[in-house]
Amino acid sequence: MANKGELVCVTGASGCIGSWLVSLLLHRGYSINAAVKDLNDETETKHLQALEGAQTRLRLFQLDLLDYSSIAAAVHGCSGVFHLASPCIVDEVHEPEKELLDPAVKGTINVLTAAKEAGVGRVVVTSSISSIAPNPNWPSDVAMNEDGWTDLDYCKQKKLWYPMSKTLAEKAAWEFAKEKGLDVVVVNPGTVMGPIISPKLNASMIMLLRLLQGCTETYLDFFIGSVHFKDVALAHILVYENKSASGRHLCLEALSHYGDLAAKVAELYPEFKLPSLPRDTQPGLLRANNAAKKLIDMGLQFIPMEQIIKDSVESLKSKGFLT
């Protein structure tokens, strides 16, 4: 393979997206320094070591986003870095600075600094649609796109610490790239679901599980569309390998309302007797099928919502989260 032997670092490798990315990178012939939080925790390591190609081309590193030396060790010798590691807490946050903001922002700067020091060619930063929305001032007649930024004042007012952490971290990444001359590209995924490789659920899969269990929350400030784990992993590889890729890349199969997802889940799985939710759960959010045009133009064919839901629910069943 063309990429055989090329060494890249993946931070947050044990998570739901990270596991998929590591799997696809191994399949493409890359060698990987996979950074996880705790090498002694089998729920972070075992599923990665079981991946095809891992025995010969995967090395595990323990990483603390606030410990520069641990990051520098994982990045050393790599030609590229995929920075996925960032705390994700969308429920109750007791200490926003400590739990979310510092690890997200300072962690990103530490990773970029280590990458610059190591002479890394390109860093792909995993941001989120949470750095694009919520934005109450976005015009209702324009589909959300990469020009939008989350309203930080709105986040403070509503105590939306996760969108704030992703927004501040991405802005810090762009500022660093400009000042230090580092090649950075960003992927902004929507609500990421699908078959789970990791034994732990991400926030998006927990959201789906809650819906199936009868939760009536409409995730007003957290949902603008869904995307498959595989497509998010492919998007990272596409923007890494396509040297003309630049800037931000909205990554979702379509701009949609949470009510659209809930209605499709109810249609596909009537046995769960889901609560009836309004379809227009995000007032002012314009639906659009080609919101991820930059990635579509690179050749990414997004898996549709129906298949994302089917893959997600079957995975929740097979892993014992649903009976």
PDB file of C-alpha atoms in Angstrom:
ATOM      1  CA  MET A   1       0.000   0.000   0.000  1.00  0.00           C
ATOM      2  CA  ALA A   2       1.100   3.579  -0.664  1.00  0.00           C
ATOM      3  CA  ASN A   3       1.029   4.456   3.040  1.00  0.00           C
ATOM      4  CA  LYS A   4       2.853   1.340   4.272  1.00  0.00           C
ATOM      5  CA  GLY A   5       5.168   2.287   7.075  1.00  0.00           C
ATOM      6  CA  GLU A   6       4.048   5.908   7.431  1.00  0.00           C
ATOM      7  CA  LEU A   7       3.806   6.609  11.165  1.00  0.00           C
ATOM      8  CA  VAL A   8       0.956   8.756  12.490  1.00  0.00           C
ATOM      9  CA  CYS A   9      -0.272   9.544  15.995  1.00  0.00           C
ATOM     10  CA  VAL A  10      -3.934   9.304  17.023  1.00  0.00           C
ATOM     11  CA  THR A  11      -4.891  10.933  20.328  1.00  0.00           C
ATOM     12  CA  GLY A  12      -8.122   9.725  21.907  1.00  0.00           C
ATOM     13  CA  ALA A  13      -7.565   6.448  20.060  1.00  0.00           C
ATOM     14  CA  SER A  14      -9.686   4.327  22.395  1.00  0.00           C
ATOM     15  CA  GLY A  15     -12.927   6.286  21.901  1.00  0.00           C
ATOM     16  CA  CYS A  16     -15.736   5.449  19.489  1.00  0.00           C
ATOM     17  CA  ILE A  17     -14.408   7.659  16.669  1.00  0.00           C
ATOM     18  CA  GLY A  18     -10.762   7.003  17.506  1.00  0.00           C
ATOM     19  CA  SER A  19     -11.223   3.225  17.339  1.00  0.00           C
ATOM     20  CA  TRP A  20     -12.784   3.482  13.895  1.00  0.00           C
ATOM     21  CA  LEU A  21     -10.006   5.797  12.694  1.00  0.00           C
ATOM     22  CA  VAL A  22      -7.279   3.478  13.995  1.00  0.00           C
ATOM     23  CA  SER A  23      -8.983   0.519  12.297  1.00  0.00           C
ATOM     24  CA  LEU A  24      -9.198   2.262   8.910  1.00  0.00           C
ATOM     25  CA  LEU A  25      -5.646   3.638   9.154  1.00  0.00           C
ATOM     26  CA  LEU A  26      -4.319   0.149   9.881  1.00  0.00           C
ATOM     27  CA  HIS A  27      -6.305  -1.180   6.912  1.00  0.00           C
ATOM     28  CA  ARG A  28      -4.631   1.442   4.702  1.00  0.00           C
ATOM     29  CA  GLY A  29      -1.155   0.367   5.805  1.00  0.00           C
ATOM     30  CA  TYR A  30      -0.267   3.082   8.314  1.00  0.00           C
ATOM     31  CA  SER A  31       1.716   2.473  11.487  1.00  0.00           C
ATOM     32  CA  ILE A  32       0.127   4.152  14.503  1.00  0.00           C
ATOM     33  CA  ASN A  33       1.095   5.599  17.859  1.00  0.00           C
ATOM     34  CA  ALA A  34      -2.267   5.293  19.597  1.00  0.00           C
ATOM     35  CA  ALA A  35      -2.587   7.549  22.642  1.00  0.00           C
ATOM     36  CA  VAL A  36      -5.061   6.571  25.367  1.00  0.00           C
ATOM     37  CA  LYS A  37      -5.799   7.837  28.896  1.00  0.00           C
ATOM     38  CA  ASP A  38      -4.852   4.721  30.856  1.00  0.00           C
ATOM     39  CA  LEU A  39      -2.701   1.841  29.616  1.00  0.00           C
ATOM     40  CA  ASN A  40      -3.831  -0.272  32.568  1.00  0.00           C
ATOM     41  CA  ASP A  41      -7.511  -0.019  31.600  1.00  0.00           C
ATOM     42  CA  GLU A  42      -8.421  -2.898  29.281  1.00  0.00           C
ATOM     43  CA  THR A  43     -11.548  -1.061  28.108  1.00  0.00           C
ATOM     44  CA  GLU A  44      -9.148   1.416  26.470  1.00  0.00           C
ATOM     45  CA  THR A  45      -6.601  -1.012  25.080  1.00  0.00           C
ATOM     46  CA  LYS A  46      -7.952  -4.493  24.383  1.00  0.00           C
ATOM     47  CA  HIS A  47     -10.216  -3.606  21.441  1.00  0.00           C
ATOM     48  CA  LEU A  48      -7.400  -1.657  19.770  1.00  0.00           C
ATOM     49  CA  GLN A  49      -4.908  -4.511  20.185  1.00  0.00           C
ATOM     50  CA  ALA A  50      -7.466  -6.873  18.619  1.00  0.00           C
ATOM     51  CA  LEU A  51      -7.677  -4.862  15.371  1.00  0.00           C
ATOM     52  CA  GLU A  52      -6.247  -6.384  12.205  1.00  0.00           C
ATOM     53  CA  GLY A  53      -2.665  -5.175  11.758  1.00  0.00           C
ATOM     54  CA  ALA A  54      -2.341  -3.976  15.362  1.00  0.00           C
ATOM     55  CA  GLN A  55       0.212  -6.621  16.375  1.00  0.00           C
ATOM     56  CA  THR A  56       2.864  -5.257  14.040  1.00  0.00           C
ATOM     57  CA  ARG A  57       1.842  -1.647  13.374  1.00  0.00           C
ATOM     58  CA  LEU A  58       0.236  -0.307  16.578  1.00  0.00           C
ATOM     59  CA  ARG A  59       1.993   1.078  19.649  1.00  0.00           C
ATOM     60  CA  LEU A  60       0.037   2.279  22.666  1.00  0.00           C
ATOM     61  CA  PHE A  61       0.965   5.400  24.629  1.00  0.00           C
ATOM     62  CA  GLN A  62      -0.520   6.809  27.819  1.00  0.00           C
ATOM     63  CA  LEU A  63      -1.470  10.440  27.321  1.00  0.00           C
ATOM     64  CA  ASP A  64      -2.520  13.243  29.630  1.00  0.00           C
ATOM     65  CA  LEU A  65      -3.609  16.321  27.683  1.00  0.00           C
ATOM     66  CA  LEU A  66      -2.137  18.586  30.374  1.00  0.00           C
ATOM     67  CA  ASP A  67       1.199  16.695  30.521  1.00  0.00           C
ATOM     68  CA  TYR A  68       3.303  17.895  27.600  1.00  0.00           C
ATOM     69  CA  SER A  69       5.962  15.189  27.967  1.00  0.00           C
ATOM     70  CA  SER A  70       3.382  12.404  27.517  1.00  0.00           C
ATOM     71  CA  ILE A  71       2.147  14.054  24.318  1.00  0.00           C
ATOM     72  CA  ALA A  72       5.670  14.643  22.967  1.00  0.00           C
ATOM     73  CA  ALA A  73       6.475  10.938  23.463  1.00  0.00           C
ATOM     74  CA  ALA A  74       3.421   9.848  21.457  1.00  0.00           C
ATOM     75  CA  VAL A  75       4.044  12.337  18.640  1.00  0.00           C
ATOM     76  CA  HIS A  76       7.803  11.713  18.316  1.00  0.00           C
ATOM     77  CA  GLY A  77       8.788  10.402  14.891  1.00  0.00           C
ATOM     78  CA  CYS A  78       5.316  10.825  13.373  1.00  0.00           C
ATOM     79  CA  SER A  79       4.671  12.418   9.986  1.00  0.00           C
ATOM     80  CA  GLY A  80       1.054  13.228  10.868  1.00  0.00           C
ATOM     81  CA  VAL A  81      -1.176  13.661  13.915  1.00  0.00           C
ATOM     82  CA  PHE A  82      -4.914  13.116  14.337  1.00  0.00           C
ATOM     83  CA  HIS A  83      -5.989  14.979  17.475  1.00  0.00           C
ATOM     84  CA  LEU A  84      -9.273  13.504  18.712  1.00  0.00           C
ATOM     85  CA  ALA A  85      -8.760  13.544  22.486  1.00  0.00           C
ATOM     86  CA  SER A  86     -11.053  16.003  24.263  1.00  0.00           C
ATOM     87  CA  PRO A  87     -13.386  15.556  27.227  1.00  0.00           C
ATOM     88  CA  CYS A  88     -17.041  15.152  26.278  1.00  0.00           C
ATOM     89  CA  ILE A  89     -19.538  15.854  29.056  1.00  0.00           C
ATOM     90  CA  VAL A  90     -22.930  17.134  27.927  1.00  0.00           C
ATOM     91  CA  ASP A  91     -24.795  16.512  31.164  1.00  0.00           C
ATOM     92  CA  GLU A  92     -24.044  18.117  34.520  1.00  0.00           C
ATOM     93  CA  VAL A  93     -20.658  19.825  34.708  1.00  0.00           C
ATOM     94  CA  HIS A  94     -19.476  20.839  38.181  1.00  0.00           C
ATOM     95  CA  GLU A  95     -16.144  22.517  37.358  1.00  0.00           C
ATOM     96  CA  PRO A  96     -16.196  23.669  33.706  1.00  0.00           C
ATOM     97  CA  GLU A  97     -12.580  24.912  33.641  1.00  0.00           C
ATOM     98  CA  LYS A  98     -11.135  21.741  35.136  1.00  0.00           C
ATOM     99  CA  GLU A  99     -13.451  19.187  33.537  1.00  0.00           C
ATOM    100  CA  LEU A 100     -13.801  20.596  30.013  1.00  0.00           C
ATOM    101  CA  LEU A 101     -12.219  23.914  29.107  1.00  0.00           C
ATOM    102  CA  ASP A 102      -8.608  23.393  30.244  1.00  0.00           C
ATOM    103  CA  PRO A 103      -8.172  19.868  28.841  1.00  0.00           C
ATOM    104  CA  ALA A 104      -9.782  20.898  25.530  1.00  0.00           C
ATOM    105  CA  VAL A 105      -7.941  24.180  24.971  1.00  0.00           C
ATOM    106  CA  LYS A 106      -4.590  23.621  26.703  1.00  0.00           C
ATOM    107  CA  GLY A 107      -4.569  20.017  25.492  1.00  0.00           C
ATOM    108  CA  THR A 108      -4.977  21.142  21.875  1.00  0.00           C
ATOM    109  CA  ILE A 109      -2.157  23.669  22.208  1.00  0.00           C
ATOM    110  CA  ASN A 110       0.077  21.029  23.805  1.00  0.00           C
ATOM    111  CA  VAL A 111      -0.592  18.588  20.953  1.00  0.00           C
ATOM    112  CA  LEU A 112       0.056  21.241  18.294  1.00  0.00           C
ATOM    113  CA  THR A 113       3.235  22.394  20.067  1.00  0.00           C
ATOM    114  CA  ALA A 114       4.517  18.808  20.217  1.00  0.00           C
ATOM    115  CA  ALA A 115       3.631  18.335  16.538  1.00  0.00           C
ATOM    116  CA  LYS A 116       5.489  21.505  15.559  1.00  0.00           C
ATOM    117  CA  GLU A 117       8.538  20.478  17.610  1.00  0.00           C
ATOM    118  CA  ALA A 118       8.529  17.012  16.028  1.00  0.00           C
ATOM    119  CA  GLY A 119       8.351  18.410  12.479  1.00  0.00           C
ATOM    120  CA  VAL A 120       4.954  16.849  11.777  1.00  0.00           C
ATOM    121  CA  GLY A 121       3.663  17.554   8.272  1.00  0.00           C
ATOM    122  CA  ARG A 122      -0.068  17.907   8.970  1.00  0.00           C
ATOM    123  CA  VAL A 123      -2.351  17.838  12.006  1.00  0.00           C
ATOM    124  CA  VAL A 124      -6.022  16.917  11.641  1.00  0.00           C
ATOM    125  CA  VAL A 125      -7.998  18.359  14.563  1.00  0.00           C
ATOM    126  CA  THR A 126     -11.352  16.810  15.432  1.00  0.00           C
ATOM    127  CA  SER A 127     -13.651  19.692  16.285  1.00  0.00           C
ATOM    128  CA  SER A 128     -17.449  19.422  16.209  1.00  0.00           C
ATOM    129  CA  ILE A 129     -20.648  20.951  14.930  1.00  0.00           C
ATOM    130  CA  SER A 130     -20.679  22.246  18.503  1.00  0.00           C
ATOM    131  CA  SER A 131     -18.139  24.858  17.406  1.00  0.00           C
ATOM    132  CA  ILE A 132     -20.530  25.958  14.617  1.00  0.00           C
ATOM    133  CA  ALA A 133     -23.828  25.821  16.550  1.00  0.00           C
ATOM    134  CA  PRO A 134     -25.617  26.913  18.695  1.00  0.00           C
ATOM    135  CA  ASN A 135     -25.609  30.282  16.998  1.00  0.00           C
ATOM    136  CA  PRO A 136     -28.953  32.081  17.582  1.00  0.00           C
ATOM    137  CA  ASN A 137     -27.907  34.886  15.201  1.00  0.00           C
ATOM    138  CA  TRP A 138     -27.381  32.607  12.189  1.00  0.00           C
ATOM    139  CA  PRO A 139     -29.790  33.674   9.382  1.00  0.00           C
ATOM    140  CA  SER A 140     -32.743  31.269   9.134  1.00  0.00           C
ATOM    141  CA  ASP A 141     -32.743  31.380   5.318  1.00  0.00           C
ATOM    142  CA  VAL A 142     -29.132  30.137   5.050  1.00  0.00           C
ATOM    143  CA  ALA A 143     -28.032  26.537   5.661  1.00  0.00           C
ATOM    144  CA  MET A 144     -25.419  26.168   8.389  1.00  0.00           C
ATOM    145  CA  ASN A 145     -21.895  25.990   6.977  1.00  0.00           C
ATOM    146  CA  GLU A 146     -18.219  26.269   7.879  1.00  0.00           C
ATOM    147  CA  ASP A 147     -18.436  30.069   8.185  1.00  0.00           C
ATOM    148  CA  GLY A 148     -20.501  29.825  11.376  1.00  0.00           C
ATOM    149  CA  TRP A 149     -19.173  29.938  14.920  1.00  0.00           C
ATOM    150  CA  THR A 150     -20.923  29.008  18.135  1.00  0.00           C
ATOM    151  CA  ASP A 151     -22.072  32.009  20.183  1.00  0.00           C
ATOM    152  CA  LEU A 152     -19.913  31.907  23.324  1.00  0.00           C
ATOM    153  CA  ASP A 153     -22.067  34.415  25.218  1.00  0.00           C
ATOM    154  CA  TYR A 154     -25.105  32.217  24.570  1.00  0.00           C
ATOM    155  CA  CYS A 155     -23.154  29.200  25.843  1.00  0.00           C
ATOM    156  CA  LYS A 156     -22.158  31.019  29.044  1.00  0.00           C
ATOM    157  CA  GLN A 157     -25.721  32.137  29.614  1.00  0.00           C
ATOM    158  CA  LYS A 158     -27.099  28.598  29.094  1.00  0.00           C
ATOM    159  CA  LYS A 159     -24.107  26.871  30.765  1.00  0.00           C
ATOM    160  CA  LEU A 160     -23.370  24.928  27.592  1.00  0.00           C
ATOM    161  CA  TRP A 161     -19.809  24.073  28.531  1.00  0.00           C
ATOM    162  CA  TYR A 162     -19.170  21.370  25.928  1.00  0.00           C
ATOM    163  CA  PRO A 163     -19.871  23.593  22.853  1.00  0.00           C
ATOM    164  CA  MET A 164     -17.805  26.305  24.529  1.00  0.00           C
ATOM    165  CA  SER A 165     -14.875  23.902  25.029  1.00  0.00           C
ATOM    166  CA  LYS A 166     -14.945  22.753  21.387  1.00  0.00           C
ATOM    167  CA  THR A 167     -15.227  26.315  20.075  1.00  0.00           C
ATOM    168  CA  LEU A 168     -12.391  27.692  22.205  1.00  0.00           C
ATOM    169  CA  ALA A 169     -10.179  24.709  21.374  1.00  0.00           C
ATOM    170  CA  GLU A 170     -10.755  25.059  17.622  1.00  0.00           C
ATOM    171  CA  LYS A 171     -10.157  28.800  17.684  1.00  0.00           C
ATOM    172  CA  ALA A 172      -6.939  28.210  19.641  1.00  0.00           C
ATOM    173  CA  ALA A 173      -5.865  25.659  16.999  1.00  0.00           C
ATOM    174  CA  TRP A 174      -6.390  28.127  14.154  1.00  0.00           C
ATOM    175  CA  GLU A 175      -4.536  30.858  16.025  1.00  0.00           C
ATOM    176  CA  PHE A 176      -1.605  28.517  16.707  1.00  0.00           C
ATOM    177  CA  ALA A 177      -1.499  27.345  13.077  1.00  0.00           C
ATOM    178  CA  LYS A 178      -1.380  30.929  11.842  1.00  0.00           C
ATOM    179  CA  GLU A 179       1.247  32.102  14.323  1.00  0.00           C
ATOM    180  CA  LYS A 180       3.552  29.069  14.124  1.00  0.00           C
ATOM    181  CA  GLY A 181       3.052  28.091  10.490  1.00  0.00           C
ATOM    182  CA  LEU A 182       1.739  24.602  11.256  1.00  0.00           C
ATOM    183  CA  ASP A 183      -0.405  22.811   8.648  1.00  0.00           C
ATOM    184  CA  VAL A 184      -3.753  22.231  10.411  1.00  0.00           C
ATOM    185  CA  VAL A 185      -7.049  21.023   8.956  1.00  0.00           C
ATOM    186  CA  VAL A 186     -10.261  20.534  10.922  1.00  0.00           C
ATOM    187  CA  VAL A 187     -13.171  18.082  10.766  1.00  0.00           C
ATOM    188  CA  ASN A 188     -16.494  19.190  12.346  1.00  0.00           C
ATOM    189  CA  PRO A 189     -18.646  16.059  12.811  1.00  0.00           C
ATOM    190  CA  GLY A 190     -22.334  16.080  13.679  1.00  0.00           C
ATOM    191  CA  THR A 191     -23.956  13.540  16.024  1.00  0.00           C
ATOM    192  CA  VAL A 192     -21.731  10.491  15.468  1.00  0.00           C
ATOM    193  CA  MET A 193     -23.330   7.049  15.664  1.00  0.00           C
ATOM    194  CA  GLY A 194     -23.087   3.548  14.213  1.00  0.00           C
ATOM    195  CA  PRO A 195     -21.470   0.212  15.118  1.00  0.00           C
ATOM    196  CA  ILE A 196     -19.232   0.581  18.167  1.00  0.00           C
ATOM    197  CA  ILE A 197     -15.762  -0.960  18.294  1.00  0.00           C
ATOM    198  CA  SER A 198     -15.002   0.557  21.699  1.00  0.00           C
ATOM    199  CA  PRO A 199     -16.724  -1.048  24.726  1.00  0.00           C
ATOM    200  CA  LYS A 200     -17.764   2.409  25.928  1.00  0.00           C
ATOM    201  CA  LEU A 201     -20.550   4.504  24.383  1.00  0.00           C
ATOM    202  CA  ASN A 202     -19.957   8.051  23.207  1.00  0.00           C
ATOM    203  CA  ALA A 203     -22.377  10.885  24.072  1.00  0.00           C
ATOM    204  CA  SER A 204     -24.227  10.524  20.743  1.00  0.00           C
ATOM    205  CA  MET A 205     -24.925   6.823  21.225  1.00  0.00           C
ATOM    206  CA  ILE A 206     -26.060   7.523  24.803  1.00  0.00           C
ATOM    207  CA  MET A 207     -28.460  10.112  23.342  1.00  0.00           C
ATOM    208  CA  LEU A 208     -29.917   7.477  20.972  1.00  0.00           C
ATOM    209  CA  LEU A 209     -30.153   4.951  23.808  1.00  0.00           C
ATOM    210  CA  ARG A 210     -32.071   7.475  25.916  1.00  0.00           C
ATOM    211  CA  LEU A 211     -34.456   8.120  23.047  1.00  0.00           C
ATOM    212  CA  LEU A 212     -35.145   4.389  22.728  1.00  0.00           C
ATOM    213  CA  GLN A 213     -35.762   4.310  26.481  1.00  0.00           C
ATOM    214  CA  GLY A 214     -38.397   7.076  26.179  1.00  0.00           C
ATOM    215  CA  CYS A 215     -36.441  10.279  26.803  1.00  0.00           C
ATOM    216  CA  THR A 216     -38.300  13.378  25.535  1.00  0.00           C
ATOM    217  CA  GLU A 217     -35.257  15.705  25.499  1.00  0.00           C
ATOM    218  CA  THR A 218     -34.965  17.430  22.083  1.00  0.00           C
ATOM    219  CA  TYR A 219     -31.269  18.411  22.287  1.00  0.00           C
ATOM    220  CA  LEU A 220     -32.003  21.888  21.025  1.00  0.00           C
ATOM    221  CA  ASP A 221     -28.397  23.093  21.291  1.00  0.00           C
ATOM    222  CA  PHE A 222     -26.568  19.868  20.438  1.00  0.00           C
ATOM    223  CA  PHE A 223     -28.117  18.404  17.295  1.00  0.00           C
ATOM    224  CA  ILE A 224     -27.993  19.584  13.686  1.00  0.00           C
ATOM    225  CA  GLY A 225     -27.555  16.231  11.949  1.00  0.00           C
ATOM    226  CA  SER A 226     -26.162  12.712  12.226  1.00  0.00           C
ATOM    227  CA  VAL A 227     -23.156  10.949  10.727  1.00  0.00           C
ATOM    228  CA  HIS A 228     -21.771   7.389  10.725  1.00  0.00           C
ATOM    229  CA  PHE A 229     -18.573   6.537  12.650  1.00  0.00           C
ATOM    230  CA  LYS A 230     -17.040   5.140   9.458  1.00  0.00           C
ATOM    231  CA  ASP A 231     -17.702   8.362   7.531  1.00  0.00           C
ATOM    232  CA  VAL A 232     -16.117  10.516  10.235  1.00  0.00           C
ATOM    233  CA  ALA A 233     -13.029   8.285  10.221  1.00  0.00           C
ATOM    234  CA  LEU A 234     -12.892   8.416   6.399  1.00  0.00           C
ATOM    235  CA  ALA A 235     -13.242  12.205   6.500  1.00  0.00           C
ATOM    236  CA  HIS A 236     -10.172  12.444   8.732  1.00  0.00           C
ATOM    237  CA  ILE A 237      -8.149  10.297   6.341  1.00  0.00           C
ATOM    238  CA  LEU A 238      -9.400  12.233   3.301  1.00  0.00           C
ATOM    239  CA  VAL A 239      -8.386  15.636   4.660  1.00  0.00           C
ATOM    240  CA  TYR A 240      -5.039  14.208   5.812  1.00  0.00           C
ATOM    241  CA  GLU A 241      -4.140  12.597   2.491  1.00  0.00           C
ATOM    242  CA  ASN A 242      -5.599  15.318   0.233  1.00  0.00           C
ATOM    243  CA  LYS A 243      -2.911  17.984   0.470  1.00  0.00           C
ATOM    244  CA  SER A 244      -5.197  20.613  -1.092  1.00  0.00           C
ATOM    245  CA  ALA A 245      -7.684  20.202   1.786  1.00  0.00           C
ATOM    246  CA  SER A 246      -7.783  23.272   4.015  1.00  0.00           C
ATOM    247  CA  GLY A 247      -9.903  24.928   6.670  1.00  0.00           C
ATOM    248  CA  ARG A 248     -12.964  23.422   8.345  1.00  0.00           C
ATOM    249  CA  HIS A 249     -15.014  20.465   7.065  1.00  0.00           C
ATOM    250  CA  LEU A 250     -18.613  20.071   8.195  1.00  0.00           C
ATOM    251  CA  CYS A 251     -19.117  16.311   8.478  1.00  0.00           C
ATOM    252  CA  LEU A 252     -22.711  15.008   8.530  1.00  0.00           C
ATOM    253  CA  GLU A 253     -25.012  13.177   6.149  1.00  0.00           C
ATOM    254  CA  ALA A 254     -27.518  16.055   6.157  1.00  0.00           C
ATOM    255  CA  LEU A 255     -28.536  19.099   8.170  1.00  0.00           C
ATOM    256  CA  SER A 256     -31.621  17.945  10.016  1.00  0.00           C
ATOM    257  CA  HIS A 257     -33.659  18.361  13.175  1.00  0.00           C
ATOM    258  CA  TYR A 258     -33.545  16.026  16.162  1.00  0.00           C
ATOM    259  CA  GLY A 259     -37.256  15.460  15.471  1.00  0.00           C
ATOM    260  CA  ASP A 260     -36.325  13.980  12.070  1.00  0.00           C
ATOM    261  CA  LEU A 261     -34.026  11.465  13.752  1.00  0.00           C
ATOM    262  CA  ALA A 262     -36.620  10.597  16.415  1.00  0.00           C
ATOM    263  CA  ALA A 263     -39.328  10.105  13.762  1.00  0.00           C
ATOM    264  CA  LYS A 264     -37.102   7.808  11.698  1.00  0.00           C
ATOM    265  CA  VAL A 265     -36.152   5.761  14.791  1.00  0.00           C
ATOM    266  CA  ALA A 266     -39.867   5.437  15.676  1.00  0.00           C
ATOM    267  CA  GLU A 267     -40.674   4.329  12.114  1.00  0.00           C
ATOM    268  CA  LEU A 268     -37.893   1.716  12.029  1.00  0.00           C
ATOM    269  CA  TYR A 269     -38.393   0.423  15.586  1.00  0.00           C
ATOM    270  CA  PRO A 270     -42.087   0.727  16.539  1.00  0.00           C
ATOM    271  CA  GLU A 271     -41.622  -1.913  19.252  1.00  0.00           C
ATOM    272  CA  PHE A 272     -39.804   0.662  21.403  1.00  0.00           C
ATOM    273  CA  LYS A 273     -42.906   2.895  21.615  1.00  0.00           C
ATOM    274  CA  LEU A 274     -40.950   6.142  21.365  1.00  0.00           C
ATOM    275  CA  PRO A 275     -42.376   9.430  22.660  1.00  0.00           C
ATOM    276  CA  SER A 276     -43.958  11.604  19.991  1.00  0.00           C
ATOM    277  CA  LEU A 277     -41.720  14.615  19.409  1.00  0.00           C
ATOM    278  CA  PRO A 278     -42.270  17.674  17.199  1.00  0.00           C
ATOM    279  CA  ARG A 279     -40.439  17.498  13.849  1.00  0.00           C
ATOM    280  CA  ASP A 280     -39.225  21.114  14.020  1.00  0.00           C
ATOM    281  CA  THR A 281     -37.150  20.740  17.174  1.00  0.00           C
ATOM    282  CA  GLN A 282     -34.576  23.363  16.122  1.00  0.00           C
ATOM    283  CA  PRO A 283     -36.399  26.564  15.138  1.00  0.00           C
ATOM    284  CA  GLY A 284     -34.397  28.464  12.542  1.00  0.00           C
ATOM    285  CA  LEU A 285     -32.316  25.452  11.460  1.00  0.00           C
ATOM    286  CA  LEU A 286     -32.612  25.020   7.708  1.00  0.00           C
ATOM    287  CA  ARG A 287     -32.490  21.416   6.486  1.00  0.00           C
ATOM    288  CA  ALA A 288     -29.945  20.651   3.756  1.00  0.00           C
ATOM    289  CA  ASN A 289     -28.693  17.453   2.109  1.00  0.00           C
ATOM    290  CA  ASN A 290     -25.339  18.749   0.884  1.00  0.00           C
ATOM    291  CA  ALA A 291     -24.088  20.659   3.941  1.00  0.00           C
ATOM    292  CA  ALA A 292     -20.847  18.631   3.881  1.00  0.00           C
ATOM    293  CA  LYS A 293     -20.108  19.741   0.304  1.00  0.00           C
ATOM    294  CA  LYS A 294     -16.349  20.037   0.869  1.00  0.00           C
ATOM    295  CA  LEU A 295     -16.104  16.368   1.846  1.00  0.00           C
ATOM    296  CA  ILE A 296     -18.617  15.256  -0.792  1.00  0.00           C
ATOM    297  CA  ASP A 297     -16.459  16.971  -3.427  1.00  0.00           C
ATOM    298  CA  MET A 298     -13.490  14.933  -2.132  1.00  0.00           C
ATOM    299  CA  GLY A 299     -15.456  11.764  -2.867  1.00  0.00           C
ATOM    300  CA  LEU A 300     -17.046  10.943   0.482  1.00  0.00           C
ATOM    301  CA  GLN A 301     -20.451   9.321  -0.032  1.00  0.00           C
ATOM    302  CA  PHE A 302     -22.273   9.685   3.259  1.00  0.00           C
ATOM    303  CA  ILE A 303     -24.206   6.777   4.730  1.00  0.00           C
ATOM    304  CA  PRO A 304     -27.877   7.904   5.040  1.00  0.00           C
ATOM    305  CA  MET A 305     -29.676   8.463   8.348  1.00  0.00           C
ATOM    306  CA  GLU A 306     -31.761   5.281   8.061  1.00  0.00           C
ATOM    307  CA  GLN A 307     -28.659   3.087   7.809  1.00  0.00           C
ATOM    308  CA  ILE A 308     -26.912   5.001  10.601  1.00  0.00           C
ATOM    309  CA  ILE A 309     -29.874   4.282  12.889  1.00  0.00           C
ATOM    310  CA  LYS A 310     -30.060   0.602  11.913  1.00  0.00           C
ATOM    311  CA  ASP A 311     -26.324   0.091  12.455  1.00  0.00           C
ATOM    312  CA  SER A 312     -26.486   1.935  15.783  1.00  0.00           C
ATOM    313  CA  VAL A 313     -29.481   0.072  17.195  1.00  0.00           C
ATOM    314  CA  GLU A 314     -28.174  -3.341  16.115  1.00  0.00           C
ATOM    315  CA  SER A 315     -24.826  -2.500  17.735  1.00  0.00           C
ATOM    316  CA  LEU A 316     -26.531  -1.422  20.977  1.00  0.00           C
ATOM    317  CA  LYS A 317     -28.389  -4.736  20.960  1.00  0.00           C
ATOM    318  CA  SER A 318     -25.350  -6.885  20.211  1.00  0.00           C
ATOM    319  CA  LYS A 319     -23.284  -5.144  22.924  1.00  0.00           C
ATOM    320  CA  GLY A 320     -26.016  -5.679  25.494  1.00  0.00           C
ATOM    321  CA  PHE A 321     -27.064  -2.052  25.962  1.00  0.00           C
ATOM    322  CA  LEU A 322     -30.536  -2.820  24.557  1.00  0.00           C
ATOM    323  CA  THR A 323     -32.672  -5.880  25.080  1.00  0.00           C
TER     324      THR A 323
END
